[in-house]
Coordinates of C-alpha atoms in Angstrom, one line a residue:
M29 CA -188.4 -27.1 -81.7
Q30 CA -186.2 -24.0 -82.2
T31 CA -183.6 -23.5 -79.2
D32 CA -182.7 -20.1 -78.4
F33 CA -179.3 -19.4 -77.5
P34 CA -177.5 -16.1 -76.4
Y35 CA -176.2 -13.6 -78.8
F36 CA -172.8 -14.0 -77.8
L37 CA -172.7 -17.8 -78.0
P38 CA -171.1 -18.0 -81.6
L39 CA -168.1 -15.9 -80.2
I40 CA -167.8 -17.9 -77.3
I41 CA -167.7 -21.1 -79.2
N42 CA -165.2 -19.6 -81.9
V43 CA -162.7 -18.3 -79.4
L44 CA -162.8 -21.5 -77.3
R45 CA -162.4 -23.6 -80.5
Y46 CA -159.5 -21.5 -81.5
F47 CA -157.7 -21.7 -78.2
L48 CA -158.6 -25.6 -77.9
F49 CA -157.2 -26.4 -81.3
A50 CA -154.4 -23.9 -82.0
G51 CA -153.6 -23.7 -78.2
G52 CA -153.5 -27.8 -77.6
A53 CA -151.3 -28.0 -81.1
F54 CA -148.9 -25.3 -79.5
L55 CA -148.8 -27.1 -76.0
I56 CA -147.9 -30.5 -77.7
C57 CA -145.3 -29.2 -80.6
Y58 CA -143.9 -26.1 -78.7
T59 CA -144.0 -26.9 -75.0
L60 CA -144.3 -30.7 -74.3
F61 CA -142.3 -32.1 -77.2
P62 CA -140.4 -29.1 -79.1
K63 CA -137.4 -31.4 -80.2
F64 CA -139.3 -34.0 -81.6
F65 CA -141.5 -31.9 -83.7
C66 CA -138.9 -29.4 -84.7
A67 CA -137.7 -31.5 -87.6
S68 CA -141.0 -31.4 -88.9
K69 CA -141.5 -27.6 -89.2
I70 CA -140.8 -25.0 -92.0
Q71 CA -138.2 -23.3 -90.1
S72 CA -136.4 -24.9 -87.1
R73 CA -135.5 -21.8 -85.3
L74 CA -138.2 -20.7 -82.6
V75 CA -140.8 -18.1 -83.1
N76 CA -140.6 -15.0 -80.9
K77 CA -143.3 -14.0 -78.5
K78 CA -143.9 -10.7 -80.5
A79 CA -145.1 -13.1 -83.6
F80 CA -147.4 -15.3 -81.2
V81 CA -149.0 -12.0 -80.1
R82 CA -149.5 -10.7 -83.5
D83 CA -151.0 -13.9 -84.7
I84 CA -153.2 -14.3 -81.7
G85 CA -154.3 -10.6 -82.1
H86 CA -155.2 -11.2 -85.8
S87 CA -156.9 -14.3 -85.3
L88 CA -159.1 -13.0 -82.3
Q89 CA -159.9 -10.2 -84.8
T90 CA -160.9 -13.0 -87.4
T91 CA -163.1 -15.1 -84.8
V92 CA -165.0 -11.7 -84.0
I93 CA -165.8 -11.8 -87.8
L94 CA -166.7 -15.3 -88.0
S95 CA -168.7 -14.7 -84.9
L96 CA -170.5 -11.7 -86.4
V97 CA -171.6 -13.6 -89.6
G98 CA -172.8 -16.6 -87.6
F99 CA -174.8 -13.9 -85.4
L100 CA -176.5 -12.2 -88.5
F101 CA -177.6 -15.5 -90.1
L102 CA -178.9 -17.1 -87.0
K103 CA -180.3 -14.2 -84.8
T104 CA -181.6 -11.6 -87.7
P105 CA -184.2 -11.8 -90.1
L106 CA -181.4 -13.2 -92.3
K107 CA -182.5 -16.6 -90.6
Y108 CA -185.1 -16.5 -92.9
T109 CA -183.0 -17.2 -95.7
T110 CA -181.5 -20.3 -94.3
Q111 CA -182.3 -24.1 -94.6
I112 CA -181.7 -24.1 -90.8
Y113 CA -184.2 -27.2 -89.5
Y114 CA -184.8 -27.8 -85.8
E115 CA -186.6 -31.1 -85.7
L116 CA -184.7 -34.0 -86.4
S117 CA -187.8 -35.7 -87.7
D118 CA -188.0 -32.9 -90.7
Y119 CA -185.4 -35.3 -92.5
A120 CA -184.2 -38.8 -92.8
W121 CA -181.9 -39.9 -90.0
W122 CA -179.0 -40.2 -92.7
W123 CA -179.4 -36.5 -93.6
L124 CA -177.6 -35.2 -90.6
P125 CA -174.1 -36.9 -91.4
L126 CA -174.6 -36.2 -95.1
S127 CA -175.4 -32.6 -94.3
V128 CA -172.1 -32.5 -92.5
L129 CA -170.1 -34.2 -95.1
L130 CA -171.7 -32.1 -97.7
S131 CA -170.7 -28.8 -95.7
L132 CA -167.3 -30.0 -95.5
I133 CA -167.2 -30.6 -99.4
L134 CA -168.3 -27.4 -99.9
H135 CA -166.1 -25.4 -97.4
D136 CA -162.9 -27.2 -98.9
T137 CA -163.6 -26.4 -102.3
Y138 CA -164.6 -22.6 -101.6
F139 CA -161.4 -22.4 -99.4
Y140 CA -159.4 -24.0 -102.1
W141 CA -160.5 -21.6 -105.0
M142 CA -160.5 -18.4 -102.4
H143 CA -157.2 -19.2 -101.2
R144 CA -155.7 -19.9 -104.7
A145 CA -157.4 -16.3 -105.8
L146 CA -156.0 -14.7 -102.9
H147 CA -152.3 -15.9 -104.1
Q148 CA -152.9 -13.7 -107.4
P149 CA -150.3 -10.7 -107.0
K150 CA -152.8 -7.8 -106.7
L151 CA -155.1 -9.8 -104.3
F152 CA -152.2 -11.2 -102.4
K153 CA -150.5 -7.7 -101.8
V154 CA -154.2 -6.6 -100.5
I155 CA -155.9 -9.3 -98.8
H156 CA -153.6 -12.2 -98.3
L157 CA -150.0 -10.8 -97.3
L158 CA -151.0 -10.5 -93.7
H159 CA -151.3 -14.3 -93.2
H160 CA -148.0 -14.7 -94.7
R161 CA -146.2 -12.2 -92.6
S162 CA -145.9 -15.2 -90.3
A163 CA -142.5 -16.8 -92.0
N164 CA -142.5 -18.9 -89.2
P165 CA -146.0 -20.4 -88.9
S166 CA -147.1 -21.7 -85.5
P167 CA -150.6 -23.0 -84.7
W168 CA -151.6 -19.4 -83.6
T169 CA -151.2 -18.4 -87.4
S170 CA -154.2 -20.5 -88.5
Y171 CA -156.8 -17.5 -88.3
S172 CA -154.2 -14.9 -88.5
F173 CA -156.1 -13.0 -91.4
S174 CA -156.5 -9.4 -92.6
I175 CA -160.1 -8.4 -91.9
L176 CA -161.2 -8.8 -95.4
E177 CA -159.7 -12.5 -95.7
A178 CA -161.5 -12.9 -92.5
F179 CA -164.6 -11.8 -94.1
L180 CA -164.4 -13.8 -97.2
E181 CA -163.8 -16.9 -95.2
A182 CA -166.4 -16.4 -93.3
M183 CA -168.9 -16.0 -96.2
I184 CA -168.7 -19.8 -96.4
A185 CA -171.1 -19.7 -93.5
P186 CA -174.0 -18.0 -95.5
L187 CA -173.3 -20.0 -98.3
I188 CA -173.9 -23.5 -96.6
L189 CA -176.9 -22.1 -94.4
I190 CA -178.8 -21.0 -97.7
L191 CA -177.7 -24.2 -99.9
I192 CA -178.0 -27.1 -97.4
P193 CA -180.7 -28.0 -95.1
I194 CA -179.0 -28.3 -91.7
H195 CA -179.6 -29.2 -88.1
P196 CA -177.9 -26.9 -85.1
I197 CA -176.2 -30.3 -84.5
A198 CA -174.8 -30.8 -87.8
L199 CA -173.7 -27.1 -88.0
M200 CA -172.1 -27.8 -84.7
I201 CA -170.0 -30.9 -85.8
F202 CA -169.3 -29.1 -89.1
T203 CA -167.4 -26.1 -87.1
S204 CA -165.8 -28.1 -84.6

């Protein structure tokens, strides 16, 4: 049975996930145990609040783009190009975890080659430099991308949805 969800759900899920994971890591590493984790940082100096605000702002922009792509492929006629299935009985029980694993492998492969390409000098200056402006990265830097880089990162979602039969449960596990 296909379940209907509010149009804004992908945005809410992405924002909550970002603040849960980045915020949790920030809380642990920068607030609760900063002395313990300081030795593991790239730079021992503290990041200023202006950098945090910049990174959070760009990360929220990225989150909106990721959510918009999710929305387009889940709530518009583009959904008919995907292989999303809603009945668990449509595939064998083992397909659910396998589809998550395949999605993770596809994403990691895509991200590796995309990120490697973005380090080519011309692409780096135009697309990826913003991410590296965080010379002293924090957990808030994780999604701090330019609009174009965020769009490129978001393109893994349609690729997975088109290539892999996937249940919404597997999709939620993959995006967690």
